[in-house]
């Protein structure tokens, strides 16, 4: 049956370049990985399409960090299966973290033709040759040194304002709840020269903002430099562009990085510093390697060195054994830290992690939801208070796009990563605009250009 399918693909592949459709789930790192995949595939003769209807190959770049992220992709695979019934020549590949975690199990449904883990993207064209000869293809080998340096990502976001640069891959921390070290492998840093080349290329192409990405950027280390020195070198190479970075692990966030942020005007005063819990007992069980007090001391230090820095965080509700007291500690830490923004989740047990192997996922589902709701409600208040401080102020906005709500408005962000909506006038994406804030909600600021 499969042999016959392939004979129908081959003539198309010969006449014109085959078309690739990529769909991305999960973190910023995955967004950038899809751009690396697009570059590899373009080099192999594929063209990128935004229309599934004309695609010869569909790649789904997946996330395993929580169960609901995986369930969404499973649903999507079923939908692509229906499409494939209509068009049997369609090749479907699963790449990214779910590919690494579930491996050949993803091939069992006979919908998926190809499975490639995060370190196997250079092999994609070869794997697609395998599927074109009627077999299923799989490569889930993790690497100690793959950083995809030397590959210029094909920017899939067409606004041309803001771009991601991955400076490292993998993670060497073993946070008990987290599946990432298993799906993305050991930590490795990309040589600084290739990072700086990419910065200059983006500057030449008119980009106005770059975000350096890694699971834990503060542990970046190459032969030549650590993260604060890399950040300074990037800031110098990116003059005229804004520089951001994510994610920072509190245990590795040193004063040298804070001083570098304070020392360069174009490094945005905004830090994402996931706390996960406000209870020292939970933090220890999570293997985060800092206490509540140590985290709060870092926050104080940030406020001292960079007074107008915004701080965002990640929080998990209902981790194994979390008591009401632990939960209250999280709420009180949030108040003390006065986070500007937060990503908040209920704990989702991931197979084979330390927590899954050693602890019982014992906070009942409805109680997890209740605690998460309390956390979200509190953060809504804190975000509103953070936005209230901007009322009447004039802020500098990098315009990113037309507002989703209205064609007559533009949207962009302040250096503190706050979203601002304002009337379009003659402004365009990529402009730096001074906006006076006249309205706010917990989600956005609104204003008038001055
Ligand atoms: N359950 C819930 N949230 C998780 N995160 C990571 N693993 C899990 C899990 N098993 C959250 C953490 C992390 C963010 C990227 O996702 O808060 O910082
Ligand atoms: Fe996961 Fe912890 Fe690594 Fe972040 S630092 S990717 S939470 S193991």
CSV table of C-alpha atoms and ligand atoms in Angstrom, one decimal:
chain,number,residue,atom,x,y,z
A,1,UNK,CA,0.0,0.0,0.0
A,2,UNK,CA,2.7,2.5,1.0
A,3,UNK,CA,4.7,1.7,-2.2
A,4,UNK,CA,1.8,2.9,-4.3
A,5,UNK,CA,1.5,6.1,-2.3
A,6,UNK,CA,5.1,7.0,-3.0
A,7,UNK,CA,4.9,6.6,-6.7
A,8,UNK,CA,2.3,9.3,-6.6
A,9,UNK,CA,4.6,11.7,-4.7
A,10,UNK,CA,7.7,11.3,-6.8
A,11,UNK,CA,6.4,13.0,-10.0
A,12,UNK,CA,5.4,16.1,-7.9
A,13,UNK,CA,8.8,16.2,-6.2
A,14,UNK,CA,10.5,16.1,-9.6
A,15,UNK,CA,8.5,18.8,-11.3
A,16,UNK,CA,8.5,21.4,-8.6
A,17,UNK,CA,10.1,21.9,-5.1
A,18,UNK,CA,8.1,19.9,-2.5
A,19,UNK,CA,6.2,22.1,0.0
A,20,UNK,CA,6.7,22.0,3.7
A,21,UNK,CA,4.2,23.1,6.3
A,22,UNK,CA,5.5,23.5,9.9
A,23,UNK,CA,3.3,23.9,13.0
A,24,UNK,CA,4.9,24.8,16.3
A,25,UNK,CA,3.8,24.2,19.9
A,26,UNK,CA,5.5,25.1,23.2
A,27,UNK,CA,8.3,27.5,24.1
A,28,UNK,CA,10.3,30.2,22.3
A,29,UNK,CA,13.0,27.7,21.8
A,30,UNK,CA,10.7,25.6,19.7
A,31,UNK,CA,9.7,28.6,17.6
A,32,UNK,CA,13.4,29.1,16.9
A,33,UNK,CA,14.0,25.4,16.2
A,34,UNK,CA,11.2,25.5,13.6
A,35,UNK,CA,13.1,28.3,11.9
A,36,UNK,CA,16.3,26.2,11.9
A,37,UNK,CA,14.3,23.2,10.5
A,38,UNK,CA,12.9,25.6,7.8
A,39,UNK,CA,16.5,26.5,6.9
A,40,UNK,CA,17.7,22.9,6.7
A,41,UNK,CA,14.7,21.9,4.6
A,42,UNK,CA,15.0,24.9,2.3
A,43,UNK,CA,18.6,24.0,1.6
A,44,UNK,CA,17.4,20.5,0.7
A,45,UNK,CA,15.1,22.0,-1.9
A,46,UNK,CA,11.8,22.3,0.0
A,47,UNK,CA,9.8,25.5,-0.1
A,48,UNK,CA,7.9,26.7,3.0
A,49,UNK,CA,4.1,27.1,2.8
A,50,UNK,CA,1.5,28.5,5.2
A,51,UNK,CA,-1.3,26.5,3.5
A,52,UNK,CA,-1.6,22.9,4.7
A,53,UNK,CA,-3.7,22.2,1.6
A,54,UNK,CA,-0.7,22.5,-0.7
A,55,UNK,CA,1.8,20.8,1.6
A,56,UNK,CA,3.6,17.6,0.6
A,57,UNK,CA,5.2,17.4,4.1
A,58,UNK,CA,3.7,18.5,7.5
A,59,UNK,CA,6.1,18.7,10.5
A,60,UNK,CA,4.6,19.3,13.9
A,61,UNK,CA,7.2,20.7,16.4
A,62,UNK,CA,6.0,19.5,19.7
A,63,UNK,CA,6.2,20.2,23.5
A,64,UNK,CA,6.2,17.7,26.4
A,65,UNK,CA,6.4,20.0,29.3
A,66,UNK,CA,2.8,19.3,30.5
A,67,UNK,CA,0.3,16.6,29.6
A,68,UNK,CA,-2.3,19.0,28.1
A,69,UNK,CA,0.4,20.2,25.6
A,70,UNK,CA,0.8,16.6,24.5
A,71,UNK,CA,-2.9,16.0,24.3
A,72,UNK,CA,-3.4,19.0,22.0
A,73,UNK,CA,-0.8,17.6,19.6
A,74,UNK,CA,-2.4,14.1,19.8
A,75,UNK,CA,-5.7,15.7,18.7
A,76,UNK,CA,-3.9,17.5,15.9
A,77,UNK,CA,-2.3,14.3,14.6
A,78,UNK,CA,-5.8,12.8,14.3
A,79,UNK,CA,-6.9,15.8,12.2
A,80,UNK,CA,-3.9,15.4,10.0
A,81,UNK,CA,-4.8,11.7,9.7
A,82,UNK,CA,-8.1,12.7,8.2
A,83,UNK,CA,-6.3,15.0,5.7
A,84,UNK,CA,-4.0,12.1,4.9
A,85,UNK,CA,-6.9,9.8,4.1
A,86,UNK,CA,-8.0,12.3,1.5
A,87,UNK,CA,-4.4,12.8,0.2
A,88,UNK,CA,-2.4,9.7,0.9
A,89,UNK,CA,0.8,11.2,-0.5
A,90,UNK,CA,1.0,13.7,2.5
A,91,UNK,CA,4.0,12.9,4.7
A,92,UNK,CA,3.5,13.7,8.4
A,93,UNK,CA,6.4,14.1,10.8
A,94,UNK,CA,6.6,14.7,14.6
A,95,UNK,CA,9.6,16.6,15.7
A,96,UNK,CA,10.7,18.1,19.0
A,97,UNK,CA,10.2,17.0,22.6
A,98,UNK,CA,7.3,14.6,22.1
A,99,UNK,CA,9.3,12.9,19.3
A,100,UNK,CA,12.2,12.4,21.8
A,101,UNK,CA,9.9,11.3,24.7
A,102,UNK,CA,7.6,8.9,22.8
A,103,UNK,CA,9.9,7.7,20.1
A,104,UNK,CA,8.6,4.8,17.9
A,105,UNK,CA,5.3,4.8,19.9
A,106,UNK,CA,4.3,7.8,17.7
A,107,UNK,CA,4.6,5.6,14.6
A,108,UNK,CA,2.1,3.0,15.8
A,109,UNK,CA,-1.0,4.8,14.6
A,110,UNK,CA,0.2,4.6,10.9
A,111,UNK,CA,-0.6,8.4,10.5
A,112,UNK,CA,2.9,9.5,11.4
A,113,UNK,CA,5.6,8.7,8.9
A,114,UNK,CA,8.6,10.3,10.6
A,115,UNK,CA,9.9,11.0,14.1
A,116,UNK,CA,12.9,13.3,14.8
A,117,UNK,CA,14.2,14.5,18.1
A,118,UNK,CA,15.6,18.0,18.8
A,119,UNK,CA,19.2,17.0,17.9
A,120,UNK,CA,18.3,15.2,14.7
A,121,UNK,CA,17.1,18.1,12.5
A,122,UNK,CA,20.1,17.9,10.1
A,123,UNK,CA,18.9,14.4,9.3
A,124,UNK,CA,15.4,15.5,8.3
A,125,UNK,CA,16.0,15.6,4.5
A,126,UNK,CA,17.5,12.1,4.6
A,127,UNK,CA,14.7,10.8,6.8
A,128,UNK,CA,12.2,12.2,4.3
A,129,UNK,CA,13.9,10.2,1.6
A,130,UNK,CA,13.2,7.1,3.7
A,131,UNK,CA,9.6,8.0,4.0
A,132,UNK,CA,9.5,8.7,0.2
A,133,UNK,CA,10.6,5.1,-0.3
A,134,UNK,CA,7.6,3.9,1.7
A,135,UNK,CA,9.2,3.3,5.1
A,136,UNK,CA,8.8,5.1,8.3
A,137,UNK,CA,11.8,7.2,9.4
A,138,UNK,CA,13.0,7.8,13.0
A,139,UNK,CA,16.0,9.5,14.6
A,140,UNK,CA,15.9,10.3,18.3
A,141,UNK,CA,19.6,10.4,19.0
A,142,UNK,CA,20.6,13.1,21.5
A,143,UNK,CA,23.9,14.8,20.9
A,144,UNK,CA,26.6,16.3,23.2
A,145,UNK,CA,27.6,19.0,20.8
A,146,UNK,CA,24.9,19.8,18.3
A,147,UNK,CA,24.1,23.6,18.5
A,148,UNK,CA,23.0,24.1,14.9
A,149,UNK,CA,25.6,26.9,14.7
A,150,UNK,CA,26.3,27.9,11.2
A,151,UNK,CA,22.6,27.5,10.2
A,152,UNK,CA,20.9,30.8,9.5
A,153,UNK,CA,17.3,30.3,10.7
A,154,UNK,CA,14.6,31.1,8.1
A,155,UNK,CA,12.5,33.7,10.0
A,156,UNK,CA,8.9,32.4,9.9
A,157,UNK,CA,7.5,35.5,11.6
A,158,UNK,CA,7.1,37.8,8.8
A,159,UNK,CA,6.9,41.1,10.7
A,160,UNK,CA,10.7,41.3,10.6
A,161,UNK,CA,11.1,43.2,13.9
A,162,UNK,CA,12.0,40.7,16.6
A,163,UNK,CA,14.1,37.5,16.3
A,164,UNK,CA,15.2,34.7,18.5
A,165,UNK,CA,18.8,33.5,18.7
A,166,UNK,CA,19.4,30.2,20.6
A,167,UNK,CA,22.7,30.5,22.4
A,168,UNK,CA,22.6,27.0,24.0
A,169,UNK,CA,20.7,23.8,24.0
A,170,UNK,CA,19.7,21.2,26.6
A,171,UNK,CA,19.7,21.5,30.4
A,172,UNK,CA,21.9,20.0,33.1
A,173,UNK,CA,19.5,20.8,36.0
A,174,UNK,CA,17.3,18.1,37.2
A,175,UNK,CA,14.3,19.9,38.5
A,176,UNK,CA,12.2,17.0,39.8
A,177,UNK,CA,9.0,18.0,37.8
A,178,UNK,CA,10.7,18.7,34.5
A,179,UNK,CA,10.9,16.5,31.4
A,180,UNK,CA,13.2,18.9,29.4
A,181,UNK,CA,16.6,17.4,30.4
A,182,UNK,CA,15.3,14.0,29.0
A,183,UNK,CA,13.8,15.4,25.8
A,184,UNK,CA,16.5,18.0,25.0
A,185,UNK,CA,19.6,16.3,26.5
A,186,UNK,CA,22.6,17.7,28.1
A,187,UNK,CA,23.5,21.4,28.2
A,188,UNK,CA,25.8,22.7,25.5
A,189,UNK,CA,26.7,26.3,24.5
A,190,UNK,CA,27.1,27.7,21.1
A,191,UNK,CA,30.5,29.4,20.2
A,192,UNK,CA,30.2,33.2,20.7
A,193,UNK,CA,31.5,34.0,17.2
A,194,UNK,CA,28.6,32.3,15.5
A,195,UNK,CA,26.1,34.1,17.8
A,196,UNK,CA,27.6,37.5,17.1
A,197,UNK,CA,27.6,36.7,13.3
A,198,UNK,CA,23.8,36.0,13.6
A,199,UNK,CA,23.3,39.3,15.5
A,200,UNK,CA,25.1,41.3,12.8
A,201,UNK,CA,23.1,39.4,10.1
A,202,UNK,CA,19.8,40.4,11.8
A,203,UNK,CA,21.0,44.0,12.2
A,204,UNK,CA,21.8,44.1,8.4
A,205,UNK,CA,18.3,42.7,7.7
A,206,UNK,CA,16.7,45.5,9.6
A,207,UNK,CA,15.7,43.6,12.8
A,208,UNK,CA,15.1,45.8,15.8
A,209,UNK,CA,15.1,43.4,18.7
A,210,UNK,CA,16.8,40.1,19.5
A,211,UNK,CA,16.1,37.6,22.3
A,212,UNK,CA,18.9,35.2,23.4
A,213,UNK,CA,17.4,31.9,24.2
A,214,UNK,CA,18.4,28.9,26.3
A,215,UNK,CA,16.8,26.7,29.0
A,216,UNK,CA,19.1,28.4,31.5
A,217,UNK,CA,21.1,31.2,29.8
A,218,UNK,CA,22.9,32.1,33.0
A,219,UNK,CA,24.9,28.9,32.8
A,220,UNK,CA,26.1,29.8,29.2
A,221,UNK,CA,29.8,29.0,29.0
A,222,UNK,CA,32.1,28.8,26.0
A,223,UNK,CA,35.9,28.7,26.1
A,224,UNK,CA,36.0,32.4,25.7
A,225,UNK,CA,33.2,33.8,27.8
A,226,UNK,CA,30.4,33.4,30.4
A,227,UNK,CA,26.9,34.7,30.0
A,228,UNK,CA,27.5,38.3,31.2
A,229,UNK,CA,30.4,38.8,28.8
A,230,UNK,CA,28.4,37.3,25.9
A,231,UNK,CA,25.5,39.6,26.8
A,232,UNK,CA,27.8,42.6,26.7
A,233,UNK,CA,29.4,41.5,23.4
A,234,UNK,CA,25.9,41.0,21.9
A,235,UNK,CA,24.7,44.5,23.2
A,236,UNK,CA,27.8,46.1,21.5
A,237,UNK,CA,27.2,44.2,18.2
A,238,UNK,CA,23.5,45.0,18.4
A,239,UNK,CA,23.7,48.7,18.8
A,240,UNK,CA,20.4,50.2,17.6
A,241,UNK,CA,18.6,47.0,18.5
A,242,UNK,CA,17.0,45.9,21.7
A,243,UNK,CA,18.4,42.9,23.5
A,244,UNK,CA,16.4,40.5,25.6
A,245,UNK,CA,17.2,37.0,27.1
A,246,UNK,CA,15.3,34.1,28.5
A,247,UNK,CA,15.2,31.9,30.7
A,248,UNK,CA,17.3,32.6,33.8
A,249,UNK,CA,17.6,30.1,36.7
A,250,UNK,CA,17.7,31.9,40.0
A,251,UNK,CA,20.6,29.8,41.3
A,252,UNK,CA,22.8,31.0,38.4
A,253,UNK,CA,21.7,34.6,38.1
A,254,UNK,CA,24.8,36.6,39.2
A,255,UNK,CA,25.3,40.3,40.0
A,256,UNK,CA,27.6,40.4,36.9
A,257,UNK,CA,24.6,39.9,34.6
A,258,UNK,CA,22.6,42.6,36.5
A,259,UNK,CA,25.5,45.0,36.1
A,260,UNK,CA,25.7,44.3,32.4
A,261,UNK,CA,22.0,44.9,32.0
A,262,UNK,CA,22.4,48.2,33.9
A,263,UNK,CA,25.5,49.1,31.9
A,264,UNK,CA,24.0,48.9,28.4
A,265,UNK,CA,21.1,51.1,27.3
A,266,UNK,CA,19.9,48.6,24.6
A,267,UNK,CA,19.6,45.6,27.0
A,268,UNK,CA,16.0,45.7,28.1
A,269,UNK,CA,15.3,46.1,31.8
A,270,UNK,CA,13.2,42.9,32.1
A,271,UNK,CA,14.1,39.6,33.7
A,272,UNK,CA,12.2,36.3,33.6
A,273,UNK,CA,13.1,34.5,36.8
A,274,UNK,CA,11.0,31.4,37.4
A,275,UNK,CA,10.5,30.8,41.1
A,276,UNK,CA,8.1,27.7,40.8
A,277,UNK,CA,7.2,27.8,44.5
A,278,UNK,CA,7.4,30.1,47.5
A,279,UNK,CA,8.0,27.3,50.0
A,280,UNK,CA,11.5,26.3,50.8
A,281,UNK,CA,10.4,22.7,51.5
A,282,UNK,CA,8.8,22.5,48.0
A,283,UNK,CA,11.8,24.1,46.3
A,284,UNK,CA,14.0,21.5,47.9
A,285,UNK,CA,11.8,18.7,46.8
A,286,UNK,CA,11.8,20.2,43.3
A,287,UNK,CA,15.6,20.3,43.4
A,288,UNK,CA,15.7,23.9,42.6
A,289,UNK,CA,18.8,24.6,44.7
A,290,UNK,CA,17.7,27.9,46.3
A,291,UNK,CA,15.5,28.8,49.3
A,292,UNK,CA,12.6,31.2,49.4
A,293,UNK,CA,14.9,33.7,51.2
A,294,UNK,CA,17.7,33.4,48.6
A,295,UNK,CA,15.2,34.0,45.8
A,296,UNK,CA,13.8,37.1,47.5
A,297,UNK,CA,17.4,38.3,48.0
A,298,UNK,CA,17.9,38.0,44.3
A,299,UNK,CA,14.8,40.1,43.7
A,300,UNK,CA,16.1,42.8,46.1
A,301,UNK,CA,19.4,42.8,44.3
A,302,UNK,CA,17.7,43.2,40.9
A,303,UNK,CA,15.7,46.2,42.3
A,304,UNK,CA,18.9,47.7,43.7
A,305,UNK,CA,21.0,47.4,40.6
A,306,UNK,CA,18.3,48.0,38.0
A,307,UNK,CA,15.6,50.1,39.7
A,308,UNK,CA,13.1,50.1,36.8
A,309,UNK,CA,13.5,46.4,36.0
A,310,UNK,CA,10.3,44.3,35.4
A,311,UNK,CA,10.4,40.8,36.8
A,312,UNK,CA,8.3,37.9,35.6
A,313,UNK,CA,8.1,34.4,36.8
A,314,UNK,CA,6.8,30.8,36.4
A,315,UNK,CA,4.8,29.2,39.2
A,316,UNK,CA,3.6,25.6,39.6
A,317,UNK,CA,0.5,24.9,41.8
A,318,UNK,CA,0.0,21.6,43.6
A,319,UNK,CA,3.4,19.9,43.3
A,320,UNK,CA,3.8,16.6,45.1
A,321,UNK,CA,3.0,16.9,48.8
A,322,UNK,CA,2.3,20.6,48.6
A,323,UNK,CA,0.4,21.6,51.8
A,324,UNK,CA,-1.9,24.6,52.3
A,325,UNK,CA,0.9,26.2,54.2
A,326,UNK,CA,3.3,25.7,51.2
A,327,UNK,CA,0.7,27.2,48.9
A,328,UNK,CA,0.3,30.2,51.2
A,329,UNK,CA,4.0,30.7,51.1
A,330,UNK,CA,3.8,30.9,47.3
A,331,UNK,CA,1.1,33.6,47.6
A,332,UNK,CA,3.1,35.6,50.1
A,333,UNK,CA,6.2,35.4,48.0
A,334,UNK,CA,4.3,36.7,45.0
A,335,UNK,CA,3.1,39.7,47.0
A,336,UNK,CA,6.7,40.4,48.3
A,337,UNK,CA,8.3,40.0,44.9
A,338,UNK,CA,5.4,42.0,43.3
A,339,UNK,CA,5.9,40.2,40.0
A,340,UNK,CA,5.0,42.2,36.9
A,341,UNK,CA,3.8,39.1,35.1
A,342,UNK,CA,3.7,35.4,35.6
A,343,UNK,CA,3.1,32.1,33.7
A,344,UNK,CA,1.1,29.9,36.1
A,345,UNK,CA,0.5,26.1,35.8
A,346,UNK,CA,-0.9,23.3,37.8
A,347,UNK,CA,1.5,20.5,38.3
A,348,UNK,CA,1.3,17.8,35.6
A,349,UNK,CA,3.2,14.6,36.3
A,350,UNK,CA,5.7,13.7,33.5
A,351,UNK,CA,6.7,10.1,33.2
A,352,UNK,CA,10.2,9.1,34.3
A,353,UNK,CA,11.0,12.5,35.9
A,354,UNK,CA,12.4,12.4,39.4
A,355,UNK,CA,9.1,13.5,40.8
A,356,UNK,CA,7.2,10.7,38.9
A,357,UNK,CA,9.7,8.1,40.2
A,358,UNK,CA,10.0,9.2,43.8
A,359,UNK,CA,7.0,11.2,44.9
A,360,UNK,CA,3.2,10.8,44.8
A,361,UNK,CA,1.2,13.2,42.7
A,362,UNK,CA,-1.1,13.6,45.7
A,363,UNK,CA,-2.8,17.0,45.5
A,364,UNK,CA,-6.3,16.3,44.2
A,365,UNK,CA,-7.1,17.8,40.8
A,366,UNK,CA,-9.8,20.1,42.1
A,367,UNK,CA,-7.5,21.3,44.8
A,368,UNK,CA,-4.8,22.0,42.3
A,369,UNK,CA,-7.3,24.0,40.2
A,370,UNK,CA,-8.4,25.9,43.3
A,371,UNK,CA,-4.8,26.8,44.3
A,372,UNK,CA,-4.0,27.8,40.7
A,373,UNK,CA,-7.1,30.0,40.5
A,374,UNK,CA,-5.9,31.8,43.7
A,375,UNK,CA,-2.5,32.3,42.2
A,376,UNK,CA,-3.9,33.6,39.0
A,377,UNK,CA,-6.3,36.0,40.8
A,378,UNK,CA,-3.4,37.3,42.9
A,379,UNK,CA,-1.2,37.8,39.8
A,380,UNK,CA,-4.0,39.7,38.1
A,381,UNK,CA,-4.0,42.2,40.9
A,382,UNK,CA,-0.2,42.4,40.9
A,383,UNK,CA,-0.1,42.9,37.1
A,384,UNK,CA,-2.8,45.6,37.4
A,385,UNK,CA,-0.7,47.3,40.1
A,386,UNK,CA,2.4,47.1,37.9
A,387,UNK,CA,0.5,48.6,34.9
A,388,UNK,CA,-1.1,51.3,37.2
A,389,UNK,CA,2.4,52.6,37.8
A,390,UNK,CA,2.7,53.4,34.1
A,391,UNK,CA,-0.4,55.5,34.0
A,392,UNK,CA,0.4,59.1,32.8
A,393,UNK,CA,4.0,58.1,32.0
A,394,UNK,CA,5.6,58.3,28.6
A,395,UNK,CA,7.1,55.0,27.5
A,396,UNK,CA,9.2,53.9,24.5
A,397,UNK,CA,7.4,51.3,22.4
A,398,UNK,CA,9.0,49.1,19.7
A,399,UNK,CA,6.1,48.6,17.3
A,400,UNK,CA,5.6,45.0,16.4
A,401,UNK,CA,2.4,44.7,14.4
A,402,UNK,CA,-1.2,45.8,13.9
A,403,UNK,CA,-3.3,45.3,17.0
A,404,UNK,CA,-5.3,42.0,16.9
A,405,UNK,CA,-8.4,43.9,18.1
A,406,UNK,CA,-8.4,46.8,15.7
A,407,UNK,CA,-6.8,47.6,12.3
A,408,UNK,CA,-6.5,51.3,13.3
A,409,UNK,CA,-4.2,50.5,16.2
A,410,UNK,CA,-0.7,49.2,16.5
A,411,UNK,CA,0.8,47.1,19.3
A,412,UNK,CA,4.3,46.9,20.6
A,413,UNK,CA,6.2,46.4,23.9
A,414,UNK,CA,8.1,48.6,26.3
A,415,UNK,CA,11.6,47.7,27.4
A,416,UNK,CA,9.9,46.2,30.5
A,417,UNK,CA,8.0,43.8,28.2
A,418,UNK,CA,4.6,45.4,28.7
A,419,UNK,CA,2.3,45.4,25.7
A,420,UNK,CA,1.1,48.8,24.6
A,421,UNK,CA,-1.7,49.6,22.1
A,422,UNK,CA,-2.0,53.0,20.4
A,423,UNK,CA,-3.5,54.6,17.3
A,424,UNK,CA,-1.7,53.8,14.1
A,425,UNK,CA,-1.2,57.3,12.6
A,426,UNK,CA,1.7,57.0,10.2
A,427,UNK,CA,3.7,54.6,12.3
A,428,UNK,CA,4.9,51.2,11.2
A,429,UNK,CA,6.3,47.9,12.6
A,430,UNK,CA,9.9,48.4,13.6
A,431,UNK,CA,9.4,52.1,14.6
A,432,UNK,CA,10.4,53.2,18.2
A,433,UNK,CA,7.6,55.4,19.3
A,434,UNK,CA,7.0,57.5,22.5
A,435,UNK,CA,3.6,56.8,23.9
A,436,UNK,CA,1.8,58.4,26.8
A,437,UNK,CA,-0.2,55.9,28.8
A,438,UNK,CA,-3.8,56.9,29.2
A,439,UNK,CA,-5.6,53.6,30.1
A,440,UNK,CA,-4.6,50.2,31.4
A,441,UNK,CA,-5.9,46.8,32.3
A,442,UNK,CA,-4.0,43.9,33.9
A,443,UNK,CA,-3.1,42.7,30.4
A,444,UNK,CA,-2.3,45.8,28.4
A,445,UNK,CA,-1.5,49.5,28.4
A,446,UNK,CA,-3.2,51.9,26.0
A,447,UNK,CA,-2.0,55.3,25.1
A,448,UNK,CA,-1.5,58.2,22.6
A,449,UNK,CA,1.7,59.0,20.8
A,450,UNK,CA,3.5,62.2,21.9
B,1,LIG,N1,4.0,20.6,35.4
B,1,LIG,C1,3.6,21.9,35.4
B,1,LIG,N2,4.4,22.9,35.0
B,1,LIG,C2,5.7,22.6,34.6
B,1,LIG,N3,6.7,23.3,34.1
B,1,LIG,C3,7.7,22.5,33.8
B,1,LIG,N4,7.4,21.2,34.0
B,1,LIG,C4,6.1,21.2,34.5
B,1,LIG,C5,5.2,20.2,35.0
B,1,LIG,N5,5.6,18.9,35.0
B,1,LIG,C6,6.6,24.8,34.0
B,1,LIG,C7,7.7,25.4,34.9
B,1,LIG,C8,8.7,25.9,33.9
B,1,LIG,C9,7.8,26.2,32.7
B,1,LIG,C10,8.5,26.3,31.4
B,1,LIG,O1,6.9,25.2,32.7
B,1,LIG,O2,7.1,26.5,35.6
B,1,LIG,O3,9.4,27.0,34.3
B,2,LIG,FE1,13.4,22.1,33.3
B,2,LIG,FE2,14.7,23.0,35.5
B,2,LIG,FE3,16.0,22.7,33.1
B,2,LIG,FE4,14.1,24.7,33.4
B,2,LIG,S1,16.1,24.5,34.5
B,2,LIG,S2,14.4,23.2,31.6
B,2,LIG,S3,12.6,23.7,34.7
B,2,LIG,S4,15.1,21.1,34.4
